[in-house]
């Protein structure tokens, strides 16, 4: 899992292009989560999805902490898949 850098005060958008994995299916549901959950930690502020792409707006985070952002999607044929991305929070 690669690590992205995020400032604790930044609100950033991040997306996943699922088109290479869909094999003719489309996304019908998308859920984002952050671990660990902690007071003042990185949090999901907004989410959206289209047929082949999902996106999230992230805020917060504690400098020096590492978070795992996970996107779990349900496809039109009922399959469920997920991808995770790491974020290290540091003052920039």
mmCIF file of N, CA and C in Angstrom:
data_model
loop_
_atom_site.group_PDB
_atom_site.id
_atom_site.type_symbol
_atom_site.label_atom_id
_atom_site.label_comp_id
_atom_site.label_asym_id
_atom_site.label_seq_id
_atom_site.Cartn_x
_atom_site.Cartn_y
_atom_site.Cartn_z
ATOM 1 N N UNK A 1 0.843 -1.160 0.000
ATOM 2 C CA UNK A 1 0.000 0.000 0.000
ATOM 3 C C UNK A 1 0.901 1.240 0.000
ATOM 4 N N UNK A 2 0.735 2.091 -0.989
ATOM 5 C CA UNK A 2 1.544 3.304 -1.049
ATOM 6 C C UNK A 2 0.989 4.356 -0.090
ATOM 7 N N UNK A 3 1.850 5.264 0.339
ATOM 8 C CA UNK A 3 1.443 6.310 1.269
ATOM 9 C C UNK A 3 1.366 7.658 0.564
ATOM 10 N N UNK A 4 0.249 8.329 0.700
ATOM 11 C CA UNK A 4 0.084 9.699 0.244
ATOM 12 C C UNK A 4 0.304 10.602 1.449
ATOM 13 N N UNK A 5 0.681 11.847 1.210
ATOM 14 C CA UNK A 5 0.904 12.806 2.278
ATOM 15 C C UNK A 5 -0.276 13.770 2.317
ATOM 16 N N UNK A 6 -0.760 14.056 3.533
ATOM 17 C CA UNK A 6 -1.867 14.989 3.711
ATOM 18 C C UNK A 6 -1.573 15.901 4.892
ATOM 19 N N UNK A 7 -1.765 17.189 4.713
ATOM 20 C CA UNK A 7 -1.639 18.153 5.803
ATOM 21 C C UNK A 7 -2.880 18.037 6.701
ATOM 22 N N UNK A 8 -2.730 18.182 8.015
ATOM 23 C CA UNK A 8 -3.889 18.050 8.895
ATOM 24 C C UNK A 8 -4.985 19.087 8.639
ATOM 25 N N UNK A 9 -4.627 20.249 8.095
ATOM 26 C CA UNK A 9 -5.619 21.290 7.818
ATOM 27 C C UNK A 9 -6.217 21.198 6.414
ATOM 28 N N UNK A 10 -5.654 20.350 5.576
ATOM 29 C CA UNK A 10 -6.104 20.259 4.184
ATOM 30 C C UNK A 10 -7.402 19.465 4.073
ATOM 31 N N UNK A 11 -8.237 19.894 3.149
ATOM 32 C CA UNK A 11 -9.412 19.132 2.727
ATOM 33 C C UNK A 11 -9.126 18.738 1.292
ATOM 34 N N UNK A 12 -8.983 17.445 1.034
ATOM 35 C CA UNK A 12 -8.578 16.996 -0.296
ATOM 36 C C UNK A 12 -9.590 16.016 -0.874
ATOM 37 N N UNK A 13 -9.649 15.985 -2.204
ATOM 38 C CA UNK A 13 -10.461 15.003 -2.912
ATOM 39 C C UNK A 13 -9.544 13.898 -3.417
ATOM 40 N N UNK A 14 -10.039 12.675 -3.338
ATOM 41 C CA UNK A 14 -9.291 11.532 -3.839
ATOM 42 C C UNK A 14 -10.279 10.628 -4.570
ATOM 43 N N UNK A 15 -9.823 9.977 -5.635
ATOM 44 C CA UNK A 15 -10.719 9.111 -6.392
ATOM 45 C C UNK A 15 -10.046 7.824 -6.813
ATOM 46 N N UNK A 16 -10.870 6.847 -7.135
ATOM 47 C CA UNK A 16 -10.390 5.577 -7.683
ATOM 48 C C UNK A 16 -11.109 5.329 -8.993
ATOM 49 N N UNK A 17 -10.345 5.082 -10.032
ATOM 50 C CA UNK A 17 -10.888 4.701 -11.335
ATOM 51 C C UNK A 17 -10.944 3.175 -11.364
ATOM 52 N N UNK A 18 -12.132 2.631 -11.318
ATOM 53 C CA UNK A 18 -12.336 1.176 -11.258
ATOM 54 C C UNK A 18 -12.461 0.536 -12.643
ATOM 55 N N UNK A 19 -12.403 1.303 -13.716
ATOM 56 C CA UNK A 19 -12.735 0.799 -15.054
ATOM 57 C C UNK A 19 -11.928 -0.431 -15.473
ATOM 58 N N UNK A 20 -10.682 -0.526 -15.062
ATOM 59 C CA UNK A 20 -9.851 -1.675 -15.459
ATOM 60 C C UNK A 20 -10.290 -2.972 -14.782
ATOM 61 N N UNK A 21 -11.093 -2.881 -13.733
ATOM 62 C CA UNK A 21 -11.483 -4.057 -12.954
ATOM 63 C C UNK A 21 -12.932 -4.470 -13.143
ATOM 64 N N UNK A 22 -13.717 -3.704 -13.898
ATOM 65 C CA UNK A 22 -15.162 -3.910 -13.908
ATOM 66 C C UNK A 22 -15.674 -4.964 -14.883
ATOM 67 N N UNK A 23 -14.962 -5.283 -15.928
ATOM 68 C CA UNK A 23 -15.356 -6.323 -16.894
ATOM 69 C C UNK A 23 -16.813 -6.171 -17.336
ATOM 70 N N UNK A 24 -17.176 -4.955 -17.746
ATOM 71 C CA UNK A 24 -18.522 -4.721 -18.262
ATOM 72 C C UNK A 24 -19.553 -4.375 -17.207
ATOM 73 N N UNK A 25 -19.199 -4.416 -15.945
ATOM 74 C CA UNK A 25 -20.128 -4.068 -14.862
ATOM 75 C C UNK A 25 -20.030 -2.576 -14.563
ATOM 76 N N UNK A 26 -20.940 -2.082 -13.738
ATOM 77 C CA UNK A 26 -20.887 -0.706 -13.272
ATOM 78 C C UNK A 26 -21.016 -0.694 -11.748
ATOM 79 N N UNK A 27 -20.566 0.385 -11.144
ATOM 80 C CA UNK A 27 -20.682 0.553 -9.697
ATOM 81 C C UNK A 27 -22.122 0.950 -9.367
ATOM 82 N N UNK A 28 -22.733 0.236 -8.410
ATOM 83 C CA UNK A 28 -24.085 0.576 -7.970
ATOM 84 C C UNK A 28 -24.105 1.080 -6.525
ATOM 85 N N UNK A 29 -23.017 0.883 -5.793
ATOM 86 C CA UNK A 29 -22.900 1.396 -4.428
ATOM 87 C C UNK A 29 -21.426 1.567 -4.100
ATOM 88 N N UNK A 30 -21.119 2.555 -3.273
ATOM 89 C CA UNK A 30 -19.739 2.829 -2.881
ATOM 90 C C UNK A 30 -19.731 3.343 -1.443
ATOM 91 N N UNK A 31 -18.854 2.773 -0.629
ATOM 92 C CA UNK A 31 -18.716 3.215 0.768
ATOM 93 C C UNK A 31 -17.243 3.420 1.066
ATOM 94 N N UNK A 32 -16.930 4.511 1.767
ATOM 95 C CA UNK A 32 -15.563 4.835 2.153
ATOM 96 C C UNK A 32 -15.437 4.763 3.661
ATOM 97 N N UNK A 33 -14.273 4.318 4.134
ATOM 98 C CA UNK A 33 -14.010 4.300 5.573
ATOM 99 C C UNK A 33 -12.544 4.629 5.831
ATOM 100 N N UNK A 34 -12.279 5.143 7.028
ATOM 101 C CA UNK A 34 -10.926 5.485 7.454
ATOM 102 C C UNK A 34 -10.615 4.719 8.723
ATOM 103 N N UNK A 35 -9.424 4.162 8.801
ATOM 104 C CA UNK A 35 -8.964 3.484 10.024
ATOM 105 C C UNK A 35 -7.565 3.991 10.336
ATOM 106 N N UNK A 36 -7.223 4.234 11.574
ATOM 107 C CA UNK A 36 -8.102 4.086 12.727
ATOM 108 C C UNK A 36 -9.058 5.267 12.855
ATOM 109 N N UNK A 37 -10.174 5.015 13.544
ATOM 110 C CA UNK A 37 -11.108 6.078 13.885
ATOM 111 C C UNK A 37 -10.645 6.654 15.224
ATOM 112 N N UNK A 38 -10.390 7.967 15.258
ATOM 113 C CA UNK A 38 -9.919 8.603 16.488
ATOM 114 C C UNK A 38 -10.336 10.065 16.504
ATOM 115 N N UNK A 39 -10.482 10.618 17.678
ATOM 116 C CA UNK A 39 -10.841 12.031 17.810
ATOM 117 C C UNK A 39 -9.789 12.886 17.118
ATOM 118 N N UNK A 40 -10.229 13.773 16.233
ATOM 119 C CA UNK A 40 -9.311 14.640 15.497
ATOM 120 C C UNK A 40 -8.627 13.960 14.326
ATOM 121 N N UNK A 41 -8.959 12.699 14.092
ATOM 122 C CA UNK A 41 -8.322 11.929 13.017
ATOM 123 C C UNK A 41 -8.862 12.283 11.644
ATOM 124 N N UNK A 42 -8.251 11.696 10.633
ATOM 125 C CA UNK A 42 -8.696 11.894 9.269
ATOM 126 C C UNK A 42 -10.109 11.345 9.133
ATOM 127 N N UNK A 43 -10.963 12.080 8.410
ATOM 128 C CA UNK A 43 -12.364 11.693 8.311
ATOM 129 C C UNK A 43 -12.896 11.909 6.902
ATOM 130 N N UNK A 44 -13.871 11.098 6.521
ATOM 131 C CA UNK A 44 -14.587 11.235 5.251
ATOM 132 C C UNK A 44 -15.613 12.347 5.425
ATOM 133 N N UNK A 45 -15.542 13.369 4.567
ATOM 134 C CA UNK A 45 -16.484 14.488 4.627
ATOM 135 C C UNK A 45 -17.589 14.384 3.583
ATOM 136 N N UNK A 46 -17.289 13.789 2.424
ATOM 137 C CA UNK A 46 -18.279 13.657 1.355
ATOM 138 C C UNK A 46 -17.847 12.530 0.424
ATOM 139 N N UNK A 47 -18.818 11.898 -0.222
ATOM 140 C CA UNK A 47 -18.515 10.825 -1.178
ATOM 141 C C UNK A 47 -19.403 10.961 -2.413
ATOM 142 N N UNK A 48 -18.965 10.343 -3.491
ATOM 143 C CA UNK A 48 -19.742 10.298 -4.727
ATOM 144 C C UNK A 48 -19.252 9.120 -5.557
ATOM 145 N N UNK A 49 -20.075 8.697 -6.520
ATOM 146 C CA UNK A 49 -19.613 7.681 -7.473
ATOM 147 C C UNK A 49 -20.376 7.808 -8.778
ATOM 148 N N UNK A 50 -19.730 7.306 -9.837
ATOM 149 C CA UNK A 50 -20.300 7.214 -11.174
ATOM 150 C C UNK A 50 -20.214 5.754 -11.573
ATOM 151 N N UNK A 51 -20.498 5.448 -12.831
ATOM 152 C CA UNK A 51 -20.462 4.058 -13.299
ATOM 153 C C UNK A 51 -19.126 3.364 -13.066
ATOM 154 N N UNK A 52 -18.000 4.097 -13.243
ATOM 155 C CA UNK A 52 -16.689 3.457 -13.188
ATOM 156 C C UNK A 52 -15.695 4.151 -12.261
ATOM 157 N N UNK A 53 -16.152 5.122 -11.494
ATOM 158 C CA UNK A 53 -15.239 5.895 -10.646
ATOM 159 C C UNK A 53 -15.928 6.256 -9.337
ATOM 160 N N UNK A 54 -15.165 6.236 -8.259
ATOM 161 C CA UNK A 54 -15.679 6.664 -6.956
ATOM 162 C C UNK A 54 -14.755 7.749 -6.418
ATOM 163 N N UNK A 55 -15.313 8.643 -5.594
ATOM 164 C CA UNK A 55 -14.498 9.732 -5.067
ATOM 165 C C UNK A 55 -14.904 10.054 -3.633
ATOM 166 N N UNK A 56 -13.983 10.727 -2.939
ATOM 167 C CA UNK A 56 -14.160 11.050 -1.533
ATOM 168 C C UNK A 56 -13.483 12.374 -1.234
ATOM 169 N N UNK A 57 -14.032 13.141 -0.282
ATOM 170 C CA UNK A 57 -13.362 14.328 0.248
ATOM 171 C C UNK A 57 -12.941 13.996 1.675
ATOM 172 N N UNK A 58 -11.653 14.231 1.950
ATOM 173 C CA UNK A 58 -11.069 13.919 3.257
ATOM 174 C C UNK A 58 -10.689 15.191 3.990
ATOM 175 N N UNK A 59 -10.840 15.169 5.289
ATOM 176 C CA UNK A 59 -10.423 16.290 6.116
ATOM 177 C C UNK A 59 -9.761 15.788 7.388
ATOM 178 N N UNK A 60 -9.091 16.682 8.080
ATOM 179 C CA UNK A 60 -8.520 16.374 9.384
ATOM 180 C C UNK A 60 -7.307 15.466 9.339
ATOM 181 N N UNK A 61 -7.035 14.887 10.480
ATOM 182 C CA UNK A 61 -5.881 14.017 10.643
ATOM 183 C C UNK A 61 -4.920 14.591 11.667
ATOM 184 N N UNK A 62 -4.226 13.730 12.339
ATOM 185 C CA UNK A 62 -3.265 14.126 13.366
ATOM 186 C C UNK A 62 -1.857 13.960 12.807
ATOM 187 N N UNK A 63 -1.074 15.035 12.853
ATOM 188 C CA UNK A 63 0.294 14.990 12.320
ATOM 189 C C UNK A 63 1.063 13.835 12.949
ATOM 190 N N UNK A 64 1.764 13.091 12.100
ATOM 191 C CA UNK A 64 2.547 11.944 12.537
ATOM 192 C C UNK A 64 1.789 10.632 12.496
ATOM 193 N N UNK A 65 0.477 10.681 12.267
ATOM 194 C CA UNK A 65 -0.320 9.459 12.227
ATOM 195 C C UNK A 65 -0.481 8.960 10.789
ATOM 196 N N UNK A 66 -0.672 7.659 10.657
ATOM 197 C CA UNK A 66 -0.906 7.020 9.363
ATOM 198 C C UNK A 66 -2.320 6.446 9.377
ATOM 199 N N UNK A 67 -3.037 6.658 8.271
ATOM 200 C CA UNK A 67 -4.417 6.202 8.141
ATOM 201 C C UNK A 67 -4.570 5.336 6.895
ATOM 202 N N UNK A 68 -5.525 4.426 6.966
ATOM 203 C CA UNK A 68 -5.872 3.610 5.795
ATOM 204 C C UNK A 68 -7.270 4.028 5.353
ATOM 205 N N UNK A 69 -7.364 4.489 4.104
ATOM 206 C CA UNK A 69 -8.629 4.855 3.482
ATOM 207 C C UNK A 69 -9.057 3.687 2.601
ATOM 208 N N UNK A 70 -10.265 3.175 2.813
ATOM 209 C CA UNK A 70 -10.747 2.021 2.062
ATOM 210 C C UNK A 70 -12.033 2.365 1.330
ATOM 211 N N UNK A 71 -12.098 1.971 0.058
ATOM 212 C CA UNK A 71 -13.315 2.119 -0.741
ATOM 213 C C UNK A 71 -13.840 0.728 -1.073
ATOM 214 N N UNK A 72 -15.070 0.467 -0.668
ATOM 215 C CA UNK A 72 -15.740 -0.811 -0.935
ATOM 216 C C UNK A 72 -16.883 -0.522 -1.901
ATOM 217 N N UNK A 73 -16.857 -1.182 -3.055
ATOM 218 C CA UNK A 73 -17.893 -0.969 -4.063
ATOM 219 C C UNK A 73 -18.675 -2.256 -4.308
ATOM 220 N N UNK A 74 -19.947 -2.063 -4.642
ATOM 221 C CA UNK A 74 -20.800 -3.158 -5.090
ATOM 222 C C UNK A 74 -21.056 -2.936 -6.573
ATOM 223 N N UNK A 75 -20.899 -4.006 -7.349
ATOM 224 C CA UNK A 75 -21.062 -3.919 -8.798
ATOM 225 C C UNK A 75 -22.447 -4.382 -9.220
ATOM 226 N N UNK A 76 -22.818 -4.054 -10.448
ATOM 227 C CA UNK A 76 -24.157 -4.346 -10.954
ATOM 228 C C UNK A 76 -24.484 -5.832 -10.992
ATOM 229 N N UNK A 77 -23.484 -6.704 -10.982
ATOM 230 C CA UNK A 77 -23.757 -8.147 -10.954
ATOM 231 C C UNK A 77 -23.710 -8.720 -9.534
ATOM 232 N N UNK A 78 -23.592 -7.837 -8.518
ATOM 233 C CA UNK A 78 -23.594 -8.273 -7.125
ATOM 234 C C UNK A 78 -22.221 -8.497 -6.517
ATOM 235 N N UNK A 79 -21.166 -8.479 -7.326
ATOM 236 C CA UNK A 79 -19.826 -8.638 -6.772
ATOM 237 C C UNK A 79 -19.473 -7.433 -5.898
ATOM 238 N N UNK A 80 -18.618 -7.688 -4.903
ATOM 239 C CA UNK A 80 -18.140 -6.637 -4.018
ATOM 240 C C UNK A 80 -16.615 -6.652 -4.073
ATOM 241 N N UNK A 81 -16.017 -5.453 -4.168
ATOM 242 C CA UNK A 81 -14.556 -5.347 -4.223
ATOM 243 C C UNK A 81 -14.149 -4.140 -3.388
ATOM 244 N N UNK A 82 -12.887 -4.108 -2.983
ATOM 245 C CA UNK A 82 -12.404 -2.944 -2.247
ATOM 246 C C UNK A 82 -10.937 -2.692 -2.520
ATOM 247 N N UNK A 83 -10.554 -1.421 -2.365
ATOM 248 C CA UNK A 83 -9.175 -0.972 -2.507
ATOM 249 C C UNK A 83 -8.857 -0.072 -1.325
ATOM 250 N N UNK A 84 -7.603 -0.116 -0.859
ATOM 251 C CA UNK A 84 -7.168 0.723 0.252
ATOM 252 C C UNK A 84 -5.971 1.566 -0.157
ATOM 253 N N UNK A 85 -5.909 2.757 0.411
ATOM 254 C CA UNK A 85 -4.835 3.711 0.146
ATOM 255 C C UNK A 85 -4.345 4.221 1.501
ATOM 256 N N UNK A 86 -3.045 4.348 1.666
ATOM 257 C CA UNK A 86 -2.492 4.855 2.899
ATOM 258 C C UNK A 86 -2.242 6.357 2.837
ATOM 259 N N UNK A 87 -2.447 7.025 3.965
ATOM 260 C CA UNK A 87 -2.168 8.453 4.097
ATOM 261 C C UNK A 87 -1.359 8.692 5.354
ATOM 262 N N UNK A 88 -0.265 9.425 5.216
ATOM 263 C CA UNK A 88 0.492 9.887 6.376
ATOM 264 C C UNK A 88 0.216 11.378 6.517
ATOM 265 N N UNK A 89 -0.153 11.784 7.700
ATOM 266 C CA UNK A 89 -0.482 13.189 7.938
ATOM 267 C C UNK A 89 0.756 13.878 8.483
ATOM 268 N N UNK A 90 1.122 14.977 7.843
ATOM 269 C CA UNK A 90 2.263 15.762 8.312
ATOM 270 C C UNK A 90 2.069 17.213 7.935
ATOM 271 N N UNK A 91 2.582 18.093 8.766
ATOM 272 C CA UNK A 91 2.519 19.526 8.481
ATOM 273 C C UNK A 91 3.323 19.801 7.217
ATOM 274 N N UNK A 92 2.733 20.576 6.317
ATOM 275 C CA UNK A 92 3.410 20.893 5.056
ATOM 276 C C UNK A 92 3.568 22.376 4.923
#
